[in-house]
PDB file of C-alpha atoms in Angstrom:
ATOM      1  CA  TYR A   1     217.225 158.113 149.106  1.00 39.00           C
ATOM      2  CA  THR A   2     218.034 154.601 147.860  1.00 42.00           C
ATOM      3  CA  ILE A   3     215.914 151.520 147.681  1.00 42.00           C
ATOM      4  CA  VAL A   4     218.089 148.511 148.323  1.00 42.00           C
ATOM      5  CA  ILE A   5     216.944 145.050 147.135  1.00 41.00           C
ATOM      6  CA  ARG A   6     218.834 142.186 148.667  1.00 39.00           C
ATOM      7  CA  PRO A   7     218.367 138.386 148.615  1.00 37.00           C
ATOM      8  CA  SER A   8     217.105 138.505 152.188  1.00 36.00           C
ATOM      9  CA  SER A   9     213.336 138.892 152.928  1.00 33.00           C
ATOM     10  CA  VAL A  10     213.350 142.503 153.841  1.00 33.00           C
ATOM     11  CA  ALA A  11     215.959 145.282 153.365  1.00 34.00           C
ATOM     12  CA  THR A  12     215.619 148.873 154.539  1.00 34.00           C
ATOM     13  CA  THR A  13     217.615 152.040 154.106  1.00 35.00           C
ATOM     14  CA  THR A  14     216.619 155.576 154.896  1.00 36.00           C
ATOM     15  CA  GLY A  15     213.218 154.482 156.043  1.00 36.00           C
ATOM     16  CA  ILE A  16     212.243 152.800 152.798  1.00 37.00           C
ATOM     17  CA  THR A  17     211.346 149.144 152.818  1.00 36.00           C
ATOM     18  CA  THR A  18     210.998 146.642 149.950  1.00 37.00           C
ATOM     19  CA  ARG A  19     210.837 142.904 149.594  1.00 37.00           C
ATOM     20  CA  SER A  20     213.017 141.082 147.127  1.00 37.00           C
ATOM     21  CA  ARG A  21     210.231 138.720 146.038  1.00 38.00           C
ATOM     22  CA  ILE A  22     208.038 141.460 144.659  1.00 40.00           C
ATOM     23  CA  MET A  23     208.548 143.826 141.786  1.00 48.00           C
ATOM     24  CA  PRO A  24     209.046 147.584 142.436  1.00 53.00           C
ATOM     25  CA  PRO A  25     205.683 149.342 142.818  1.00 55.00           C
ATOM     26  CA  ARG A  26     204.334 151.231 139.877  1.00 58.00           C
ATOM     27  CA  PHE A  27     204.726 154.924 140.389  1.00 64.00           C
ATOM     28  CA  SER A  28     201.699 157.252 140.247  1.00 57.00           C
ATOM     29  CA  GLN A  29     200.469 158.122 136.787  1.00 48.00           C
ATOM     30  CA  LYS A  30     199.943 161.600 138.199  1.00 51.00           C
ATOM     31  CA  SER A  31     203.693 162.068 138.427  1.00 45.00           C
ATOM     32  CA  PRO A  32     205.195 165.052 136.602  1.00 44.00           C
ATOM     33  CA  ASN A  33     206.701 162.364 134.393  1.00 44.00           C
ATOM     34  CA  ASN A  34     203.290 161.806 132.748  1.00 46.00           C
ATOM     35  CA  ASN A  35     203.131 163.116 129.235  1.00 42.00           C
ATOM     36  CA  SER A  36     199.666 164.580 129.301  1.00 40.00           C
ATOM     37  CA  GLU A  37     200.261 166.444 132.627  1.00 43.00           C
ATOM     38  CA  ARG A  38     203.639 167.658 131.366  1.00 42.00           C
ATOM     39  CA  HIS A  39     201.999 169.027 128.181  1.00 38.00           C
ATOM     40  CA  ASP A  40     199.262 170.807 130.095  1.00 41.00           C
ATOM     41  CA  ALA A  41     201.722 172.314 132.555  1.00 41.00           C
ATOM     42  CA  THR A  42     204.086 173.614 129.913  1.00 43.00           C
ATOM     43  CA  ALA A  43     201.361 175.068 127.664  1.00 39.00           C
ATOM     44  CA  ASP A  44     200.828 178.135 129.830  1.00 42.00           C
ATOM     45  CA  THR A  45     204.471 178.816 130.733  1.00 48.00           C
ATOM     46  CA  ASN A  46     207.200 180.723 128.921  1.00 63.00           C
ATOM     47  CA  ASP A  47     210.893 181.367 129.428  1.00 65.00           C
ATOM     48  CA  ASP A  48     210.355 184.407 131.718  1.00 68.00           C
ATOM     49  CA  ALA A  49     207.940 182.520 133.979  1.00 70.00           C
ATOM     50  CA  ASN A  50     210.251 179.480 134.068  1.00 74.00           C
ATOM     51  CA  SER A  51     213.213 181.654 135.021  1.00 70.00           C
ATOM     52  CA  LYS A  52     211.312 182.826 138.130  1.00 77.00           C
ATOM     53  CA  ILE A  53     210.709 179.249 139.184  1.00 83.00           C
ATOM     54  CA  MET A  54     214.051 177.695 138.250  1.00 83.00           C
ATOM     55  CA  THR A  55     217.320 179.335 139.311  1.00 76.00           C
ATOM     56  CA  MET A  56     219.283 177.600 136.573  1.00 77.00           C
ATOM     57  CA  PRO A  57     218.958 178.114 132.774  1.00 78.00           C
ATOM     58  CA  GLU A  58     217.122 175.509 130.643  1.00 84.00           C
ATOM     59  CA  PRO A  59     219.681 173.074 129.181  1.00 84.00           C
ATOM     60  CA  PRO A  60     219.774 172.495 125.362  1.00 81.00           C
ATOM     61  CA  PRO A  61     216.910 170.224 124.166  1.00 84.00           C
ATOM     62  CA  THR A  62     219.393 167.619 122.986  1.00 83.00           C
ATOM     63  CA  SER A  63     221.165 167.433 126.372  1.00 85.00           C
ATOM     64  CA  SER A  64     220.838 164.611 128.875  1.00 86.00           C
ATOM     65  CA  SER A  65     219.727 167.062 131.556  1.00 91.00           C
ATOM     66  CA  HIS A  66     216.836 168.575 129.624  1.00 90.00           C
ATOM     67  CA  SER A  67     214.315 166.007 130.751  1.00 90.00           C
ATOM     68  CA  LEU A  68     215.507 166.443 134.371  1.00 93.00           C
ATOM     69  CA  TYR A  69     215.035 170.213 134.108  1.00 91.00           C
ATOM     70  CA  HIS A  70     211.477 169.868 132.983  1.00 91.00           C
ATOM     71  CA  LEU A  71     210.705 167.176 135.578  1.00 93.00           C
ATOM     72  CA  ILE A  72     211.792 169.508 138.366  1.00 92.00           C
ATOM     73  CA  LEU A  73     210.075 172.521 136.655  1.00 92.00           C
ATOM     74  CA  GLN A  74     206.724 170.772 136.418  1.00 90.00           C
ATOM     75  CA  ASN A  75     206.997 169.525 140.006  1.00 91.00           C
ATOM     76  CA  ARG A  76     207.606 173.020 141.246  1.00 90.00           C
ATOM     77  CA  ILE A  77     204.721 174.404 139.186  1.00 89.00           C
ATOM     78  CA  ALA A  78     202.420 171.658 140.649  1.00 89.00           C
ATOM     79  CA  ASN A  79     203.591 172.423 144.165  1.00 88.00           C
ATOM     80  CA  GLU A  80     202.944 176.177 143.692  1.00 85.00           C
ATOM     81  CA  ARG A  81     199.314 175.371 142.874  1.00 86.00           C
ATOM     82  CA  LYS A  82     198.881 173.462 146.187  1.00 81.00           C
ATOM     83  CA  GLN A  83     197.861 175.335 149.279  1.00 71.00           C
ATOM     84  CA  THR A  84     198.976 173.012 152.116  1.00 71.00           C
ATOM     85  CA  THR A  85     201.394 170.300 151.014  1.00 75.00           C
ATOM     86  CA  THR A  86     204.265 169.845 148.585  1.00 78.00           C
ATOM     87  CA  THR A  87     205.384 166.661 146.814  1.00 86.00           C
ATOM     88  CA  ALA A  88     208.970 165.494 146.270  1.00 89.00           C
ATOM     89  CA  ILE A  89     210.076 163.669 143.162  1.00 91.00           C
ATOM     90  CA  PRO A  90     210.662 159.974 143.944  1.00 89.00           C
ATOM     91  CA  LEU A  91     214.251 159.090 143.124  1.00 92.00           C
ATOM     92  CA  ALA A  92     214.693 155.299 142.752  1.00 94.00           C
ATOM     93  CA  GLY A  93     218.143 153.953 143.589  1.00 95.00           C
ATOM     94  CA  ILE A  94     219.761 151.676 140.964  1.00 96.00           C
ATOM     95  CA  HIS A  95     223.002 149.756 140.766  1.00 96.00           C
ATOM     96  CA  ASP A  96     223.178 148.268 137.290  1.00 96.00           C
ATOM     97  CA  ALA A  97     221.455 148.150 133.859  1.00 97.00           C
ATOM     98  CA  LEU A  98     218.759 145.668 134.965  1.00 96.00           C
ATOM     99  CA  SER A  99     217.672 147.668 137.993  1.00 96.00           C
ATOM    100  CA  ALA A 100     217.578 150.763 135.817  1.00 96.00           C
ATOM    101  CA  LYS A 101     215.347 149.007 133.267  1.00 95.00           C
ATOM    102  CA  ILE A 102     213.037 147.615 135.885  1.00 95.00           C
ATOM    103  CA  PHE A 103     212.422 150.985 137.563  1.00 95.00           C
ATOM    104  CA  ALA A 104     212.051 152.777 134.219  1.00 93.00           C
ATOM    105  CA  GLN A 105     209.401 150.262 133.077  1.00 92.00           C
ATOM    106  CA  HIS A 106     207.529 150.724 136.417  1.00 91.00           C
ATOM    107  CA  GLY A 107     207.220 154.484 136.063  1.00 90.00           C
ATOM    108  CA  ALA A 108     210.067 155.892 138.066  1.00 93.00           C
ATOM    109  CA  PRO A 109     210.363 159.574 137.121  1.00 94.00           C
ATOM    110  CA  ALA A 110     214.116 159.688 137.790  1.00 96.00           C
ATOM    111  CA  LEU A 111     216.910 157.340 138.810  1.00 97.00           C
ATOM    112  CA  PHE A 112     219.938 157.653 141.039  1.00 97.00           C
ATOM    113  CA  LEU A 113     222.987 155.442 140.245  1.00 97.00           C
ATOM    114  CA  SER A 114     224.439 154.877 143.733  1.00 92.00           C
ATOM    115  CA  GLY A 115     228.124 154.345 144.399  1.00 91.00           C
ATOM    116  CA  PHE A 116     227.054 152.331 147.461  1.00 89.00           C
ATOM    117  CA  GLY A 117     224.896 150.011 145.218  1.00 92.00           C
ATOM    118  CA  VAL A 118     227.632 149.707 142.601  1.00 94.00           C
ATOM    119  CA  SER A 119     230.247 148.791 145.117  1.00 92.00           C
ATOM    120  CA  ALA A 120     227.935 146.196 146.685  1.00 91.00           C
ATOM    121  CA  SER A 121     226.678 144.635 143.383  1.00 92.00           C
ATOM    122  CA  LEU A 122     229.904 144.856 141.350  1.00 92.00           C
ATOM    123  CA  LEU A 123     232.487 144.063 144.071  1.00 89.00           C
ATOM    124  CA  GLY A 124     230.488 142.695 147.013  1.00 90.00           C
ATOM    125  CA  VAL A 125     232.120 145.161 149.404  1.00 83.00           C
ATOM    126  CA  PRO A 126     231.044 148.279 151.252  1.00 79.00           C
ATOM    127  CA  ASP A 127     231.448 151.684 149.675  1.00 80.00           C
ATOM    128  CA  ALA A 128     234.732 152.733 151.192  1.00 78.00           C
ATOM    129  CA  GLY A 129     236.600 154.151 148.229  1.00 77.00           C
ATOM    130  CA  THR A 130     236.980 150.720 146.523  1.00 81.00           C
ATOM    131  CA  THR A 131     235.168 151.562 143.298  1.00 87.00           C
ATOM    132  CA  ASN A 132     236.852 153.799 140.695  1.00 91.00           C
ATOM    133  CA  LEU A 133     235.821 156.135 137.930  1.00 94.00           C
ATOM    134  CA  VAL A 134     236.285 153.477 135.244  1.00 95.00           C
ATOM    135  CA  GLU A 135     233.814 151.216 136.920  1.00 95.00           C
ATOM    136  CA  MET A 136     231.255 153.952 137.561  1.00 96.00           C
ATOM    137  CA  GLU A 137     231.518 155.145 133.925  1.00 97.00           C
ATOM    138  CA  MET A 138     230.915 151.621 132.686  1.00 97.00           C
ATOM    139  CA  ILE A 139     227.857 151.091 134.862  1.00 97.00           C
ATOM    140  CA  THR A 140     226.512 154.563 134.147  1.00 97.00           C
ATOM    141  CA  ARG A 141     226.843 153.972 130.351  1.00 97.00           C
ATOM    142  CA  ARG A 142     225.139 150.571 130.503  1.00 97.00           C
ATOM    143  CA  ALA A 143     222.285 151.839 132.746  1.00 97.00           C
ATOM    144  CA  CYS A 144     221.643 154.843 130.422  1.00 96.00           C
ATOM    145  CA  GLU A 145     221.633 152.488 127.432  1.00 95.00           C
ATOM    146  CA  ALA A 146     219.236 150.119 129.149  1.00 95.00           C
ATOM    147  CA  VAL A 147     216.780 152.882 129.887  1.00 94.00           C
ATOM    148  CA  ARG A 148     216.973 154.186 126.260  1.00 91.00           C
ATOM    149  CA  ARG A 149     216.393 150.715 124.917  1.00 89.00           C
ATOM    150  CA  ALA A 150     213.412 150.357 127.149  1.00 85.00           C
ATOM    151  CA  GLY A 151     211.924 153.332 125.242  1.00 73.00           C
ATOM    152  CA  ALA A 152     212.574 154.292 121.656  1.00 48.00           C
ATOM    153  CA  GLY A 153     215.885 155.956 122.450  1.00 42.00           C
ATOM    154  CA  THR A 154     215.193 159.291 120.707  1.00 39.00           C
ATOM    155  CA  ALA A 155     214.499 162.802 122.096  1.00 40.00           C
ATOM    156  CA  GLY A 156     210.916 163.149 123.238  1.00 40.00           C
ATOM    157  CA  SER A 157     210.244 159.398 123.252  1.00 44.00           C
ATOM    158  CA  GLY A 158     209.868 157.260 126.223  1.00 52.00           C
ATOM    159  CA  ILE A 159     208.763 154.055 127.939  1.00 54.00           C
ATOM    160  CA  ARG A 160     205.719 152.379 126.459  1.00 50.00           C
ATOM    161  CA  THR A 161     203.098 151.381 129.093  1.00 47.00           C
ATOM    162  CA  GLY A 162     199.576 150.191 129.314  1.00 49.00           C
ATOM    163  CA  SER A 163     197.602 147.609 127.311  1.00 44.00           C
ATOM    164  CA  SER A 164     197.954 147.310 123.509  1.00 45.00           C
ATOM    165  CA  SER A 165     194.630 149.154 123.093  1.00 45.00           C
ATOM    166  CA  GLY A 166     195.521 152.066 125.418  1.00 47.00           C
ATOM    167  CA  ARG A 167     199.235 152.508 125.323  1.00 51.00           C
ATOM    168  CA  HIS A 168     200.933 155.808 125.986  1.00 52.00           C
ATOM    169  CA  HIS A 169     204.521 156.910 126.165  1.00 56.00           C
ATOM    170  CA  ARG A 170     206.197 158.148 129.384  1.00 63.00           C
ATOM    171  CA  PRO A 171     209.488 160.122 129.004  1.00 72.00           C
ATOM    172  CA  THR A 172     212.548 158.025 129.683  1.00 87.00           C
ATOM    173  CA  PRO A 173     213.675 158.819 133.210  1.00 94.00           C
ATOM    174  CA  PRO A 174     216.921 160.799 133.603  1.00 95.00           C
ATOM    175  CA  ILE A 175     219.797 159.106 135.503  1.00 97.00           C
ATOM    176  CA  ILE A 176     221.722 161.021 138.188  1.00 97.00           C
ATOM    177  CA  ALA A 177     225.111 159.440 138.626  1.00 97.00           C
ATOM    178  CA  ASP A 178     227.207 159.371 141.863  1.00 95.00           C
ATOM    179  CA  GLY A 179     230.367 161.363 141.092  1.00 94.00           C
ATOM    180  CA  ASP A 180     231.785 160.685 144.600  1.00 92.00           C
ATOM    181  CA  THR A 181     234.258 163.382 145.601  1.00 92.00           C
ATOM    182  CA  GLY A 182     235.311 163.718 141.968  1.00 93.00           C
ATOM    183  CA  TYR A 183     237.890 160.999 142.624  1.00 91.00           C
ATOM    184  CA  GLY A 184     240.614 163.421 143.641  1.00 87.00           C
ATOM    185  CA  GLY A 185     241.803 166.979 142.805  1.00 86.00           C
ATOM    186  CA  SER A 186     240.722 169.422 140.097  1.00 86.00           C
ATOM    187  CA  ALA A 187     242.169 167.354 137.196  1.00 89.00           C
ATOM    188  CA  ASN A 188     240.298 164.291 138.568  1.00 92.00           C
ATOM    189  CA  VAL A 189     236.975 166.272 138.780  1.00 93.00           C
ATOM    190  CA  LEU A 190     237.395 167.309 135.177  1.00 93.00           C
ATOM    191  CA  ARG A 191     237.826 163.707 134.149  1.00 94.00           C
ATOM    192  CA  THR A 192     234.906 162.608 136.289  1.00 95.00           C
ATOM    193  CA  VAL A 193     232.481 165.076 134.755  1.00 95.00           C
ATOM    194  CA  SER A 194     233.704 164.239 131.246  1.00 94.00           C
ATOM    195  CA  ALA A 195     233.367 160.469 131.770  1.00 95.00           C
ATOM    196  CA  LEU A 196     229.993 160.373 133.366  1.00 96.00           C
ATOM    197  CA  GLY A 197     228.531 163.173 131.150  1.00 94.00           C
ATOM    198  CA  ASN A 198     229.662 161.289 127.992  1.00 93.00           C
ATOM    199  CA  ALA A 199     228.215 158.095 129.462  1.00 95.00           C
ATOM    200  CA  GLY A 200     224.754 159.731 129.448  1.00 94.00           C
ATOM    201  CA  ALA A 201     224.232 161.008 133.012  1.00 96.00           C
ATOM    202  CA  ALA A 202     221.635 163.809 133.297  1.00 95.00           C
ATOM    203  CA  ALA A 203     223.377 165.025 136.489  1.00 96.00           C
ATOM    204  CA  ILE A 204     226.468 164.223 138.508  1.00 97.00           C
ATOM    205  CA  THR A 205     226.641 164.500 142.226  1.00 96.00           C
ATOM    206  CA  ILE A 206     229.788 165.904 143.825  1.00 95.00           C
ATOM    207  CA  GLU A 207     230.015 165.389 147.581  1.00 93.00           C
ATOM    208  CA  ASP A 208     231.877 167.084 150.484  1.00 93.00           C
ATOM    209  CA  GLN A 209     233.791 164.216 152.094  1.00 90.00           C
ATOM    210  CA  LYS A 210     237.552 164.181 152.229  1.00 87.00           C
ATOM    211  CA  PHE A 211     239.275 161.963 149.649  1.00 78.00           C
ATOM    212  CA  PRO A 212     239.405 158.958 149.927  1.00 76.00           C
ATOM    213  CA  LYS A 213     235.788 158.893 151.151  1.00 77.00           C
ATOM    214  CA  LYS A 214     233.837 156.279 153.069  1.00 75.00           C
ATOM    215  CA  CYS A 215     230.086 155.792 152.776  1.00 74.00           C
ATOM    216  CA  THR A 216     228.209 157.355 155.670  1.00 71.00           C
ATOM    217  CA  VAL A 217     226.408 154.095 156.266  1.00 69.00           C
ATOM    218  CA  ALA A 218     229.768 152.627 157.288  1.00 65.00           C
ATOM    219  CA  ALA A 219     231.476 155.748 158.710  1.00 64.00           C
ATOM    220  CA  GLY A 220     228.544 157.172 160.678  1.00 65.00           C
ATOM    221  CA  SER A 221     229.453 160.230 162.718  1.00 67.00           C
ATOM    222  CA  GLU A 222     233.132 159.579 162.088  1.00 75.00           C
ATOM    223  CA  VAL A 223     232.786 160.506 158.424  1.00 83.00           C
ATOM    224  CA  ARG A 224     235.608 162.803 157.286  1.00 88.00           C
ATOM    225  CA  ILE A 225     234.082 166.003 156.032  1.00 92.00           C
ATOM    226  CA  ALA A 226     235.856 168.733 154.017  1.00 92.00           C
ATOM    227  CA  SER A 227     235.464 172.329 155.155  1.00 93.00           C
ATOM    228  CA  ARG A 228     232.495 174.357 153.894  1.00 93.00           C
ATOM    229  CA  GLU A 229     234.805 176.439 151.697  1.00 93.00           C
ATOM    230  CA  GLU A 230     236.524 173.425 150.231  1.00 92.00           C
ATOM    231  CA  ALA A 231     233.155 171.777 149.538  1.00 93.00           C
ATOM    232  CA  ALA A 232     231.842 174.852 147.698  1.00 94.00           C
ATOM    233  CA  ALA A 233     235.096 175.127 145.732  1.00 93.00           C
ATOM    234  CA  ARG A 234     234.838 171.473 144.656  1.00 93.00           C
ATOM    235  CA  VAL A 235     231.385 172.111 143.257  1.00 94.00           C
ATOM    236  CA  LYS A 236     232.548 175.272 141.443  1.00 94.00           C
ATOM    237  CA  CYS A 237     235.406 173.220 140.004  1.00 94.00           C
ATOM    238  CA  ALA A 238     232.861 170.607 138.705  1.00 95.00           C
ATOM    239  CA  LEU A 239     230.741 173.433 137.188  1.00 93.00           C
ATOM    240  CA  GLY A 240     233.759 174.944 135.458  1.00 92.00           C
ATOM    241  CA  ALA A 241     234.741 171.532 134.128  1.00 92.00           C
ATOM    242  CA  ARG A 242     231.252 170.992 132.760  1.00 91.00           C
ATOM    243  CA  ASP A 243     231.171 174.362 131.033  1.00 89.00           C
ATOM    244  CA  SER A 244     234.636 173.979 129.578  1.00 88.00           C
ATOM    245  CA  LEU A 245     233.700 170.529 128.221  1.00 86.00           C
ATOM    246  CA  TYR A 246     230.164 171.054 127.014  1.00 82.00           C
ATOM    247  CA  GLY A 247     229.745 174.808 126.775  1.00 75.00           C
ATOM    248  CA  ASP A 248     227.704 177.205 128.896  1.00 62.00           C
ATOM    249  CA  GLY A 249     224.058 176.163 129.171  1.00 53.00           C
ATOM    250  CA  ARG A 250     222.994 179.811 128.856  1.00 53.00           C
ATOM    251  CA  ASN A 251     224.445 179.737 125.408  1.00 50.00           C
ATOM    252  CA  ARG A 252     222.857 176.373 124.601  1.00 46.00           C
ATOM    253  CA  GLY A 253     226.153 174.568 124.697  1.00 47.00           C
ATOM    254  CA  GLY A 254     227.098 171.070 123.808  1.00 51.00           C
ATOM    255  CA  ALA A 255     224.710 168.126 123.657  1.00 57.00           C
ATOM    256  CA  GLY A 256     226.095 166.417 126.763  1.00 69.00           C
ATOM    257  CA  TYR A 257     225.781 169.155 129.310  1.00 84.00           C
ATOM    258  CA  PRO A 258     225.080 167.233 132.582  1.00 92.00           C
ATOM    259  CA  TRP A 259     223.889 169.112 135.632  1.00 92.00           C
ATOM    260  CA  ILE A 260     226.112 169.243 138.679  1.00 94.00           C
ATOM    261  CA  ALA A 261     224.424 168.441 141.906  1.00 94.00           C
ATOM    262  CA  GLY A 262     226.110 169.575 145.063  1.00 94.00           C
ATOM    263  CA  ARG A 263     225.767 166.922 147.788  1.00 94.00           C
ATOM    264  CA  THR A 264     226.618 167.000 151.461  1.00 93.00           C
ATOM    265  CA  ASP A 265     227.288 163.994 153.717  1.00 91.00           C
ATOM    266  CA  CYS A 266     227.898 166.121 156.805  1.00 91.00           C
ATOM    267  CA  ARG A 267     224.679 165.775 158.705  1.00 91.00           C
ATOM    268  CA  MET A 268     225.770 162.999 161.081  1.00 88.00           C
ATOM    269  CA  ALA A 269     229.077 164.600 161.779  1.00 88.00           C
ATOM    270  CA  CYS A 270     228.134 168.313 161.712  1.00 91.00           C
ATOM    271  CA  GLY A 271     224.416 168.524 162.284  1.00 92.00           C
ATOM    272  CA  PHE A 272     221.409 169.518 160.190  1.00 95.00           C
ATOM    273  CA  ASP A 273     222.002 173.242 160.275  1.00 96.00           C
ATOM    274  CA  GLU A 274     225.481 172.835 158.715  1.00 96.00           C
ATOM    275  CA  ALA A 275     223.977 170.618 156.046  1.00 95.00           C
ATOM    276  CA  VAL A 276     221.514 173.375 155.125  1.00 96.00           C
ATOM    277  CA  GLU A 277     224.243 175.997 155.012  1.00 96.00           C
ATOM    278  CA  ARG A 278     226.287 173.904 152.693  1.00 96.00           C
ATOM    279  CA  CYS A 279     223.306 173.373 150.412  1.00 95.00           C
ATOM    280  CA  LEU A 280     222.821 177.089 150.251  1.00 94.00           C
ATOM    281  CA  ARG A 281     226.538 177.496 149.332  1.00 93.00           C
ATOM    282  CA  PHE A 282     226.122 174.951 146.525  1.00 93.00           C
ATOM    283  CA  GLU A 283     223.003 176.828 145.242  1.00 89.00           C
ATOM    284  CA  GLU A 284     225.023 180.144 145.221  1.00 89.00           C
ATOM    285  CA  ALA A 285     227.810 178.391 143.280  1.00 88.00           C
ATOM    286  CA  GLY A 286     225.301 177.425 140.545  1.00 85.00           C
TER     287      GLY A 286
END
């Protein structure tokens, strides 16, 4: 879900409203992104317990996806302790280095670099296959660098918040980058994973539209969707590309090691049940 900030007085998307004349709201200090809560939650867990909660192995501590893994882990642990309700992790939409820095300094636990936002802010046009991998890599790299500069830029460090007398550090939020459809076939998917992973993305989304894609905001129910089998194969291709480039996470592979996030845009064209089935296929793929 993306928060869009435009020069107009009010902008809305996916039911989220914000005004351009105010700063983004500070996120709750009780977020799993809070250091003290994160420490307390991890103190009584071990690898065996974590493996029952998380279906994927823990990435290497030096990897860009390590903080994302623990953010999701602690959120799941917190939700298991609740009896009635569960809490999702807020994912703030960004489109450049400045928006990434603003949301990071206001406590966003994680950020999503949207192809829709990049197309609008960089080119001033709708997201209809007009942006390319080179442009997404450039913005991803600059956004990741801006977030690191907002903190100390080293593993385990984070954003400094609070007054001078009561400052604490919040871990720098991981950035999930929009990998589109992979920008083509298998060779293009390999290059996409390599480029965005090296740029610092903690995770890369791979979606199930047919190439060239068109943003669902513009396409609506006429969005061109790949078959369920093709969509799952595309995600498997991205996973294989990641492991060949960075090593297998189970073997504590290379330092980059971005996660691959399977994404479906099929709901408007195919219905909610099909969207769920595709997500289950993506989970099975890894």
